[in-house]
PDB file of C-alpha atoms in Angstrom:
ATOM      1  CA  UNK V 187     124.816  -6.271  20.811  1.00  0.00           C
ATOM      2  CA  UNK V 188     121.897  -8.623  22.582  1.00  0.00           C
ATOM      3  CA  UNK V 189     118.386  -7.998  21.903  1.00  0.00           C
ATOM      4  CA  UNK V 190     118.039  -5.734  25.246  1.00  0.00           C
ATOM      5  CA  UNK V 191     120.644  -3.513  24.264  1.00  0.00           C
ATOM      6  CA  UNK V 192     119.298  -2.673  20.445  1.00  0.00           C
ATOM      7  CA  UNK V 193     115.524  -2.649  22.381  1.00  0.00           C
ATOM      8  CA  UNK V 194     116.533   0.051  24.861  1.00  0.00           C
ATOM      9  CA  UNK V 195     119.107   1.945  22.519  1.00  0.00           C
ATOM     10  CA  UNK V 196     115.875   1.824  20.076  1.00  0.00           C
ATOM     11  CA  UNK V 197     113.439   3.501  22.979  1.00  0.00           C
ATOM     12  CA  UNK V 198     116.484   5.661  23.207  1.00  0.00           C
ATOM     13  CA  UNK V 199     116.260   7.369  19.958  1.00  0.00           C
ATOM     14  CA  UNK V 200     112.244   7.069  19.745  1.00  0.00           C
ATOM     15  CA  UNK V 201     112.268   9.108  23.422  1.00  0.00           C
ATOM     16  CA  UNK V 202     114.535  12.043  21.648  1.00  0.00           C
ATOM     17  CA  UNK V 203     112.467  12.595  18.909  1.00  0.00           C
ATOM     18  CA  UNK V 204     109.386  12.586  20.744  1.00  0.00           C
ATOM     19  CA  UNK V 205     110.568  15.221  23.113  1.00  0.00           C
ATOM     20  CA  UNK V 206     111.977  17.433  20.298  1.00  0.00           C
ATOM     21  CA  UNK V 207     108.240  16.909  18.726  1.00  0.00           C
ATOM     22  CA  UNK V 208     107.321  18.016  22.091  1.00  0.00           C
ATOM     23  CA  UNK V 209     109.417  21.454  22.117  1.00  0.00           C
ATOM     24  CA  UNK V 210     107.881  22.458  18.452  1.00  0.00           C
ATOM     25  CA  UNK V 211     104.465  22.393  19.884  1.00  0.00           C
ATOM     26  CA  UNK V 212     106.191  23.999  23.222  1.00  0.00           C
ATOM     27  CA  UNK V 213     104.861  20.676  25.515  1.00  0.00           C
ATOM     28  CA  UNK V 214     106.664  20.344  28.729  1.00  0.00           C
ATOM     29  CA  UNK V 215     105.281  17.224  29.769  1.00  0.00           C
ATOM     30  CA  UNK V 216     103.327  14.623  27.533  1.00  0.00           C
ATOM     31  CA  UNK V 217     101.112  12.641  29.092  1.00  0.00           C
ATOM     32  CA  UNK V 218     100.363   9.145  27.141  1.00  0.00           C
ATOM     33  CA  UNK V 219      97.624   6.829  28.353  1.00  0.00           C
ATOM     34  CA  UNK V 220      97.123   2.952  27.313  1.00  0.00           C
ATOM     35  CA  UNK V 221      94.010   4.159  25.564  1.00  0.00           C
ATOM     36  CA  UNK V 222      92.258   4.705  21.836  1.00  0.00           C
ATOM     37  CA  UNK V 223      89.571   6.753  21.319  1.00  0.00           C
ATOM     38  CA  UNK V 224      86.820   4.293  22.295  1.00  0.00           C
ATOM     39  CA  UNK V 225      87.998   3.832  25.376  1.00  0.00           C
ATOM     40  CA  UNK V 226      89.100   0.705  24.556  1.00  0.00           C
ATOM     41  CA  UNK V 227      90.287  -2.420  27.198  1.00  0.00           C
ATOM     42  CA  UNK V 228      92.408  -4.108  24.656  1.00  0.00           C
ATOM     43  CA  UNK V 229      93.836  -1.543  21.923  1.00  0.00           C
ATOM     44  CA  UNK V 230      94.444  -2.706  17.506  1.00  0.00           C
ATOM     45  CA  UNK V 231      98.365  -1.947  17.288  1.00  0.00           C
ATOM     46  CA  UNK V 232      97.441   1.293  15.779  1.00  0.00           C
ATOM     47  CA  UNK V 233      97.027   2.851  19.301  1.00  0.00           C
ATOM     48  CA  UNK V 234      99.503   1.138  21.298  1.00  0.00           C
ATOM     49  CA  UNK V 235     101.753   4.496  21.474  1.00  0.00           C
ATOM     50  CA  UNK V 236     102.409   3.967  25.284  1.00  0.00           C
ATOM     51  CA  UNK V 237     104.106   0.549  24.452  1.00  0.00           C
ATOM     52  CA  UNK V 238     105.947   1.966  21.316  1.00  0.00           C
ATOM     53  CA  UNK V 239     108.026   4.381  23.312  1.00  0.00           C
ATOM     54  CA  UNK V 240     108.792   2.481  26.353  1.00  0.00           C
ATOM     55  CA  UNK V 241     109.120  -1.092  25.543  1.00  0.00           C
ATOM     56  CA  UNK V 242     106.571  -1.935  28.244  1.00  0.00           C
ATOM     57  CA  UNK V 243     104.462  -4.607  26.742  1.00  0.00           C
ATOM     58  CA  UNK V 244     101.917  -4.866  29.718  1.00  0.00           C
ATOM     59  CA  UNK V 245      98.077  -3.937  28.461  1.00  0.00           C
ATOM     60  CA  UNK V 246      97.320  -1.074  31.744  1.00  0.00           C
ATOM     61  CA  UNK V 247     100.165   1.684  32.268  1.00  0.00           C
ATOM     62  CA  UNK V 248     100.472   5.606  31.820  1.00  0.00           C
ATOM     63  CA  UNK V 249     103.935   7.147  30.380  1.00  0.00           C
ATOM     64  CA  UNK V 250     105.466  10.287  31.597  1.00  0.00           C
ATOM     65  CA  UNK V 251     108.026  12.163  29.102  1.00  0.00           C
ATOM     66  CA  UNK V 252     109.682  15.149  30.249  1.00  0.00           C
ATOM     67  CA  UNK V 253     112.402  16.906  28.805  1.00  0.00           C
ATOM     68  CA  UNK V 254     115.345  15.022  30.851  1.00  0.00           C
ATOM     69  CA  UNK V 255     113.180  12.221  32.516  1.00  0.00           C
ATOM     70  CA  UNK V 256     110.390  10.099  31.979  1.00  0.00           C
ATOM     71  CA  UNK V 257     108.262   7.478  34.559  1.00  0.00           C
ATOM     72  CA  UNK V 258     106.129   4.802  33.427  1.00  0.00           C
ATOM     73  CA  UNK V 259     103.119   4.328  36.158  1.00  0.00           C
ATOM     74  CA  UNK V 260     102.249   0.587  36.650  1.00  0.00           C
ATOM     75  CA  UNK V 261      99.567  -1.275  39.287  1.00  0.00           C
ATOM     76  CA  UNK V 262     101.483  -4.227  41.726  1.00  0.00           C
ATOM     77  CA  UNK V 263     100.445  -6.744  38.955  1.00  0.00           C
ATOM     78  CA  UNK V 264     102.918  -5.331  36.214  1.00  0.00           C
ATOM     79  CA  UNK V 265     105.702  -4.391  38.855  1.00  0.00           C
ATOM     80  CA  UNK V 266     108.201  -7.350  37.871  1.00  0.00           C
ATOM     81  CA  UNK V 267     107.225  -6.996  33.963  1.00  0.00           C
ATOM     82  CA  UNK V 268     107.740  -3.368  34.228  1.00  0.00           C
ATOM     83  CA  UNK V 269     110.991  -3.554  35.944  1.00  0.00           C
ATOM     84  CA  UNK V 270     112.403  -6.081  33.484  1.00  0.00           C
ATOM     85  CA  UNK V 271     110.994  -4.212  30.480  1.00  0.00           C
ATOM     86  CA  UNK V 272     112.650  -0.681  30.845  1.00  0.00           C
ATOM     87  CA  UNK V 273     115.870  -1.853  31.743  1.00  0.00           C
ATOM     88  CA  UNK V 274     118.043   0.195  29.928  1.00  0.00           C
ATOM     89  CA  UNK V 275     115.665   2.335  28.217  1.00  0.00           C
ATOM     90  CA  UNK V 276     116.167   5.754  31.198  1.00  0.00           C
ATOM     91  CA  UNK V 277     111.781   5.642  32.155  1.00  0.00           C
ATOM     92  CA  UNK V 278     111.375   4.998  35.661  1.00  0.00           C
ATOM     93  CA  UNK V 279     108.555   2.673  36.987  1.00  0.00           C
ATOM     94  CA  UNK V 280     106.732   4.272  39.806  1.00  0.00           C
ATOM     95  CA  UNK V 281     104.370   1.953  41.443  1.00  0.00           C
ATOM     96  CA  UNK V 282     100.666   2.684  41.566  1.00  0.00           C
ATOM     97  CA  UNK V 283      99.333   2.143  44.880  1.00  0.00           C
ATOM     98  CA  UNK V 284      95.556   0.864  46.006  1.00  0.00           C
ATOM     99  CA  UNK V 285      93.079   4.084  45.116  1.00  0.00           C
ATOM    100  CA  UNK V 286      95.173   5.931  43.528  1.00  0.00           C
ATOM    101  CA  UNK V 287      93.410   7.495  40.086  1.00  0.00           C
ATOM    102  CA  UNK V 288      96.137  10.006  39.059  1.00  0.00           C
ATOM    103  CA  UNK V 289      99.369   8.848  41.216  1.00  0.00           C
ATOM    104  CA  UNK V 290     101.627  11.094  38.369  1.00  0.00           C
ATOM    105  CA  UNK V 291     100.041  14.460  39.074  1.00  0.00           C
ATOM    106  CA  UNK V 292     102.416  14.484  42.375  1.00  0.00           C
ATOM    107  CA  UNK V 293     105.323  13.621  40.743  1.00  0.00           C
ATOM    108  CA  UNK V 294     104.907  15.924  37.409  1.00  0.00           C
ATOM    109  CA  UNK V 295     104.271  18.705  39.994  1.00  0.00           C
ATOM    110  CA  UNK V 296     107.391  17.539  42.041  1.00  0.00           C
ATOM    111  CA  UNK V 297     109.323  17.618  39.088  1.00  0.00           C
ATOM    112  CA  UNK V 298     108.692  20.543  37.011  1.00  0.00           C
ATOM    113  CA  UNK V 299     108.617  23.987  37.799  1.00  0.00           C
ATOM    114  CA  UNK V 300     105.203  25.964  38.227  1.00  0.00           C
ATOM    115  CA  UNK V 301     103.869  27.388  34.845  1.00  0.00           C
ATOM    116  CA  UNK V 302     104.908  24.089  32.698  1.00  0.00           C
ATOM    117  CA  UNK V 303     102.621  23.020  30.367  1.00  0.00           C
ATOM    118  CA  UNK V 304     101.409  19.192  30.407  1.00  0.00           C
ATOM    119  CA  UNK V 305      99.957  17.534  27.460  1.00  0.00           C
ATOM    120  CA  UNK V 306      97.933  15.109  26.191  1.00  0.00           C
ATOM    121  CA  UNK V 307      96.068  13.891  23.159  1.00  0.00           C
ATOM    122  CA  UNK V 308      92.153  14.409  24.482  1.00  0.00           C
ATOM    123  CA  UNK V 309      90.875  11.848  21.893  1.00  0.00           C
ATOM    124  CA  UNK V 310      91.903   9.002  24.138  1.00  0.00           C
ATOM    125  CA  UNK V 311      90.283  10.054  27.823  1.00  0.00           C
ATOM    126  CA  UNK V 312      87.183  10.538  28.839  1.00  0.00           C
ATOM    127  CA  UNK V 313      85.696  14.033  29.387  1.00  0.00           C
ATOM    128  CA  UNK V 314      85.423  13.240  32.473  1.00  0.00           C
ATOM    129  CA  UNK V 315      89.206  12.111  33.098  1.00  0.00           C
ATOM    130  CA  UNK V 316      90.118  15.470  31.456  1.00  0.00           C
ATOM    131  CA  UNK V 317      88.555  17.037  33.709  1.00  0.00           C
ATOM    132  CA  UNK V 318      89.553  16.124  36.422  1.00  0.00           C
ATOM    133  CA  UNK V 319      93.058  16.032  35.273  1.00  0.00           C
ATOM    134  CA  UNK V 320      92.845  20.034  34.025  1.00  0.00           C
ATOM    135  CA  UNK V 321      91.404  20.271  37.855  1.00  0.00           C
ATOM    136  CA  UNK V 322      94.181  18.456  39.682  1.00  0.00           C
ATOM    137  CA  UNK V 323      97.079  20.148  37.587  1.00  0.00           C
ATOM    138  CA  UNK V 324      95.975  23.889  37.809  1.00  0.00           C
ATOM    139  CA  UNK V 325      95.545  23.224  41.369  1.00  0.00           C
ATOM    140  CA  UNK V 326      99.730  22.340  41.315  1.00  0.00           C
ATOM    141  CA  UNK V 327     100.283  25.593  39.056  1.00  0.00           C
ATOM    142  CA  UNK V 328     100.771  23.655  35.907  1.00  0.00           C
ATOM    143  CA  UNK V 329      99.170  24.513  32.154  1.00  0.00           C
ATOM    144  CA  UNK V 330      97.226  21.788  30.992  1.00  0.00           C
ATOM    145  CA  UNK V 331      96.622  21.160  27.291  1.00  0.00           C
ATOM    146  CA  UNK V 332      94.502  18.249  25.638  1.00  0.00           C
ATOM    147  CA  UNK V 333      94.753  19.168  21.776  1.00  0.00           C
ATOM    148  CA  UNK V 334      98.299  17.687  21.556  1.00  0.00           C
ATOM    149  CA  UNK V 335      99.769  14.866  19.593  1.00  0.00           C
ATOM    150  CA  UNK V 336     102.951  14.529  18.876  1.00  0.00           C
ATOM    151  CA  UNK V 337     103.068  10.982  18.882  1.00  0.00           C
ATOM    152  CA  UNK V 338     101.784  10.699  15.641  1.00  0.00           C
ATOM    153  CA  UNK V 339     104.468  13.108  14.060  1.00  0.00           C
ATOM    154  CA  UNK V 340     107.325  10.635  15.278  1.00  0.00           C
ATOM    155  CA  UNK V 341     106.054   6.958  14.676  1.00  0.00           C
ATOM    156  CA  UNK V 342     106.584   7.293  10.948  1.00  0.00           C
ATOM    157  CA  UNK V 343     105.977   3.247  10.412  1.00  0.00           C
ATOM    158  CA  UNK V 344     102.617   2.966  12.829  1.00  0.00           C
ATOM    159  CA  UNK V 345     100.228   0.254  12.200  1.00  0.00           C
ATOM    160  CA  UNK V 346      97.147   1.397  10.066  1.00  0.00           C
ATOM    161  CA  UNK V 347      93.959   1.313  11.928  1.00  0.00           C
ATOM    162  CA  UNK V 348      92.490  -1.772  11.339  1.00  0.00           C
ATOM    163  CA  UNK V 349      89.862  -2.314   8.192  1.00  0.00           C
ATOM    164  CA  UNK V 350      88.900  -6.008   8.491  1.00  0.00           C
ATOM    165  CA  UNK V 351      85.023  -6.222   7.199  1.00  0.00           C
ATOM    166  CA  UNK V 352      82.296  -6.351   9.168  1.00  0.00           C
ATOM    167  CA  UNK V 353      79.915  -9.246   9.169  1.00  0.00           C
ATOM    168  CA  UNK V 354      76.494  -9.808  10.465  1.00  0.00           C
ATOM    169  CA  UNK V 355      75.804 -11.630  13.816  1.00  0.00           C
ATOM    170  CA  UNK V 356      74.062 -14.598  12.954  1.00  0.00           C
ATOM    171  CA  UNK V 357      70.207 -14.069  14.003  1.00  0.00           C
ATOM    172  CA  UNK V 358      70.377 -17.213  15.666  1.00  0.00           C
ATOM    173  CA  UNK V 359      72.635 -15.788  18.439  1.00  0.00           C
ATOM    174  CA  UNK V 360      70.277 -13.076  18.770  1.00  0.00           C
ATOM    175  CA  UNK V 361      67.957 -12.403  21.123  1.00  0.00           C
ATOM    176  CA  UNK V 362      66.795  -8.893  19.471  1.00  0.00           C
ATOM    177  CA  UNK V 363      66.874  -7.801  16.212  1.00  0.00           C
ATOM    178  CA  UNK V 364      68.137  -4.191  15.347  1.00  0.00           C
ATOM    179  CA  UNK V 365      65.444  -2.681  15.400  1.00  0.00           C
ATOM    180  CA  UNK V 366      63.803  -4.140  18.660  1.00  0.00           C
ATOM    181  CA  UNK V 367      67.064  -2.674  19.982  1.00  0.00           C
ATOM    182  CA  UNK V 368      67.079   0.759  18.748  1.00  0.00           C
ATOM    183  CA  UNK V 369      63.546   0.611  20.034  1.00  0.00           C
ATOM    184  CA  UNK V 370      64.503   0.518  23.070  1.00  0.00           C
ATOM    185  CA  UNK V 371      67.385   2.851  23.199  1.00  0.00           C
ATOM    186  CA  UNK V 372      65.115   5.125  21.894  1.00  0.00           C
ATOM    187  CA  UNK V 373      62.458   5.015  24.387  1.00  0.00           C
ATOM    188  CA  UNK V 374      65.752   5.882  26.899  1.00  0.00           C
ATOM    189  CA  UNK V 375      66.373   8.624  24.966  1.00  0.00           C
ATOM    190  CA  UNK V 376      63.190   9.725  24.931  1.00  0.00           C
ATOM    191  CA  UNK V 377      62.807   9.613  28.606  1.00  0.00           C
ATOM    192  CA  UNK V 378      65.997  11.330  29.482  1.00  0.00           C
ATOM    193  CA  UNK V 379      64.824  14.302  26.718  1.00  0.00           C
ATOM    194  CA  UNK V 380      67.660  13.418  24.060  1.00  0.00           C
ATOM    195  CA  UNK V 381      67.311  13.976  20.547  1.00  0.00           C
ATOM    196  CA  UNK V 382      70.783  12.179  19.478  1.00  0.00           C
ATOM    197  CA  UNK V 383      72.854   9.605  21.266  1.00  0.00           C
ATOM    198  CA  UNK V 384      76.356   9.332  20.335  1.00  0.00           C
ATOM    199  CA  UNK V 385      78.091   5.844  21.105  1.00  0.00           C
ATOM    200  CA  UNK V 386      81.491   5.689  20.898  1.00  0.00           C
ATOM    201  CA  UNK V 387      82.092   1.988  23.019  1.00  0.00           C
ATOM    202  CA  UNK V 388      82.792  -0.452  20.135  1.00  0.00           C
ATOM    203  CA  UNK V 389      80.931  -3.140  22.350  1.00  0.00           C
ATOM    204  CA  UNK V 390      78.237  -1.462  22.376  1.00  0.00           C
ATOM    205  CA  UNK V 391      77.843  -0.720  18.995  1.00  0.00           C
ATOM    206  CA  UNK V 392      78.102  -4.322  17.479  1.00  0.00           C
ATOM    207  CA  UNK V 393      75.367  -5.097  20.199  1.00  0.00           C
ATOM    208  CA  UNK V 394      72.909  -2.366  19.162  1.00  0.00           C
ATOM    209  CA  UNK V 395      73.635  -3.178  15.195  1.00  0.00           C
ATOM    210  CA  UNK V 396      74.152  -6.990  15.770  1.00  0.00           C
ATOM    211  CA  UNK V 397      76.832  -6.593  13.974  1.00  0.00           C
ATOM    212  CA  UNK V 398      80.706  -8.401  14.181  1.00  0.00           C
ATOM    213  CA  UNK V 399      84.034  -7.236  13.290  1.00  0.00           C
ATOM    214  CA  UNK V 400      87.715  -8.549  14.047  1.00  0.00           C
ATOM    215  CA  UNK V 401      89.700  -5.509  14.290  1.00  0.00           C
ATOM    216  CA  UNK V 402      91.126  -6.089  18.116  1.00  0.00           C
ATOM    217  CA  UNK V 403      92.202  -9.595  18.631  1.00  0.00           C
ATOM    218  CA  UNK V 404      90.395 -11.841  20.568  1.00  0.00           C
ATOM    219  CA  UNK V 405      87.409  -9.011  20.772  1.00  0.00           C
ATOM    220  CA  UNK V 406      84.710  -9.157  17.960  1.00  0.00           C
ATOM    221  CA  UNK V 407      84.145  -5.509  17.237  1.00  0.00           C
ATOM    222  CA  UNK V 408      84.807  -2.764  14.835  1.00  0.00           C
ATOM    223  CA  UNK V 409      86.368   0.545  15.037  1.00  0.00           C
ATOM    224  CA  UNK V 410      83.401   2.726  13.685  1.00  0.00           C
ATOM    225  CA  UNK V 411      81.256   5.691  15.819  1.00  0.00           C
ATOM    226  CA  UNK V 412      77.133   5.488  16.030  1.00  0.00           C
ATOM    227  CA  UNK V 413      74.830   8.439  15.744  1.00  0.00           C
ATOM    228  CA  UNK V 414      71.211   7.620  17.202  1.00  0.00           C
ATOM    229  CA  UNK V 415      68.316   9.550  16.423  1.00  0.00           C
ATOM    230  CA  UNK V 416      64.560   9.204  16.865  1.00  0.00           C
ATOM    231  CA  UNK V 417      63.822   8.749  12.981  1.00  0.00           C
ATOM    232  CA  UNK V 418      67.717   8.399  11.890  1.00  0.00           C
ATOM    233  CA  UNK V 419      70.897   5.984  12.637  1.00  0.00           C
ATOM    234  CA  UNK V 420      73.876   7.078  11.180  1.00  0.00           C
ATOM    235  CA  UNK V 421      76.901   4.557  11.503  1.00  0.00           C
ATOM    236  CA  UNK V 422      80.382   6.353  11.057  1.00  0.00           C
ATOM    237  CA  UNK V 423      82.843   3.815   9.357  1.00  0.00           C
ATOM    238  CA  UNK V 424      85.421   3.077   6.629  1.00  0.00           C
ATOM    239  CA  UNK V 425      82.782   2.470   3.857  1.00  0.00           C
ATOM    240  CA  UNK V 426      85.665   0.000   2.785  1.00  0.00           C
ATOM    241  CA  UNK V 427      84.601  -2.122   5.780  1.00  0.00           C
ATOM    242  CA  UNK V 428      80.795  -3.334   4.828  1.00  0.00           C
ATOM    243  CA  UNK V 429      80.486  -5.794   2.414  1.00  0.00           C
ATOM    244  CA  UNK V 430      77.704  -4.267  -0.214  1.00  0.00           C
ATOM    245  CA  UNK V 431      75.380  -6.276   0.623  1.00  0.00           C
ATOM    246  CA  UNK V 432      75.315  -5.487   4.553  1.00  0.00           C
ATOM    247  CA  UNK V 433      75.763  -1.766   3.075  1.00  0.00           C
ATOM    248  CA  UNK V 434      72.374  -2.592   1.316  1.00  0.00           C
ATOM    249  CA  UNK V 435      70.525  -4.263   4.274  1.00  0.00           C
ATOM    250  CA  UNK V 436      71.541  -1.220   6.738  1.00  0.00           C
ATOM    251  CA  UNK V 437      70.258   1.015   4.104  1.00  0.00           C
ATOM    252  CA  UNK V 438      66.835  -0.599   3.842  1.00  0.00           C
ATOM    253  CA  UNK V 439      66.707  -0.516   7.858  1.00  0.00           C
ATOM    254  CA  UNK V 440      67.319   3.237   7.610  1.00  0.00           C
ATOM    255  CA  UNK V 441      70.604   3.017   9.093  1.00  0.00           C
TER     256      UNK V 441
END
C-alpha cells in the first residue's frame, strides 16, 4: 500500500470517529476553521485540527463534516494543493470565489434538511464571525451551536500546546519600555471609558510586555492571554513558561 493510500484510508477512520463524536453530542454538521483561539495566522500543531482530519496541509481552509459527506473550502491559491491532497480521503474541495466570507452556508443549507444543527467550537472565531454565522444559518432554518468540540475527544495523540519559555526582548530593540507602553494603552482606555482591556492577539501581547517567545515557528510569540487595568496587569500563562527571574522583574513592574 503507497503512502496515499495508508494517508487517505487514515483520514478515513479519523472522519468516522469524528462523526460518531458528533452524534453523542447530537451535531449534524461540524464546522472546523484553520484557527486557535488567538486568532492566530500561523497555528503551534496543537490547533491544526482542520489539517488532522483532511490531510490538507495548506495554512487557510474551512472543513465541512456531515454525517455522509464532507467539503473542504479553499481560495484559487490552494486549488491544485487541495485537489491533490484529498485524493482518496471522500472531502470535496469547493472553491472559494472573490468576496465570498461564508461560501459553505449555501451548501450546508443545500445539503441538510431544515432544523439540523451546525456546530462549532466558539473558542476559535471571533464574536463577530459567530455572529454573523448564527445570523446567516437561522436565516436557512438551521440550529446553530458554538459550545461544541468534539475534535478534542477523537485526536487521542494531539500535540501539547506549546510551553517553550519566554524571554525578554532585548531593550536595545526597543523603542518603549513596558511601562511607556501600558501608558499609553491606558490613556486609550481611558478615553474610550474602559476599566479592563482584554488582549487575546499573541502579537500584541509580546509588543505591549516586550516580551519573546517561540511557540509558533517562524513567529516570536507566546500562547498566554493579557488582562489590562488602570492600576493592575495581569498576564495569563503557564507559570512553567517564565524563567524566575522574568517572573521576578514582572512582579516588581506590577504585572
Amino acid at each position: 500500500m503507497n503512502d496515499g493510500m495508508q494517508q487517505s484510508d487514515e483520514i478515513h477512520h479519523r472522519l468516522q470517529a469524528l462523526r460518531k463524536a458528533m452524534q453523542n453530542l447530537s451535531i449534524d454538521v461540524l464546522i472546523i476553521p484553520t484557527s486557535d483561539p488567538h486568532l492566530s495566522e500561523y497555528l503551534p500543531e496543537h490547533w491544526r485540527s482542520r489539517e488532522w482530519f483532511s490531510g490538507f496541509t495548506g495554512s487557510a481552509g474551512t472543513l465541512v463534516v456531515g454525517k455522509n459527506q464532507a467539503s473542504l473550502w479553499v481560495a484559487s491559491r490552494y486549488w491544485s494543493q487541495a485537489a491533490q491532497q484529498l485524493t482518496g480521503s471522500g472531502i470535496i474541495m469547493r472553491k472559494i470565489g472573490g468576496g465570498s466570507t461564508l461560501p459553505y452556508v449555501g451548501w450546508i443549507a443545500e445539503n441538510f434538511p431544515a432544523g439540523s444543527t451546525v456546530g462549532i467550537d466558539g473558542n476559535l472565531i471571533s464574536l463577530n464571525q459567530g455572529r454573523q454565522l448564527k445570523k446567516e444559518l437561522e436565516k436557512k432554518g438551521l440550529v446553530f451551536k458554538m459550545d461544541v468540540d468534539p475534535v478534542s475527544s477523537v485526536w487521542k495523540n494531539r500535540p501539547r500546546i506549546p510551553d517553550e519559555a519566554v524571554f525578554e526582548h532585548p531593550p536595545r530593540f526597543v523603542a518603549l519600555s513596558r511601562q511607556e507602553k501600558l501608558g499609553l494603552i491606558r490613556a486609550e482606555m481611558k478615553n474610550a471609558g474602559a476599566d479592563w482591556f482584554l488582549v487575546t492577539t499573541l502579537d500584541d501581547i509580546a509588543w505591549s510586555l516586550n516580551l519573546r517567545g517561540s511557540d509558533i515557528e517562524f513567529n516570536p510569540v507566546f500562547i498566554s492571554y493579557l488582562l489590562i487595568g488602570h492600576e493592575t496587569v495581569l498576564l495569563m500563562i503557564d507559570s512553567a513558561k517564565l524563567p524566575d527571574h522574568l517572573s521576578r522583574v514582572l512582579a516588581d513592574e506590577g504585572i
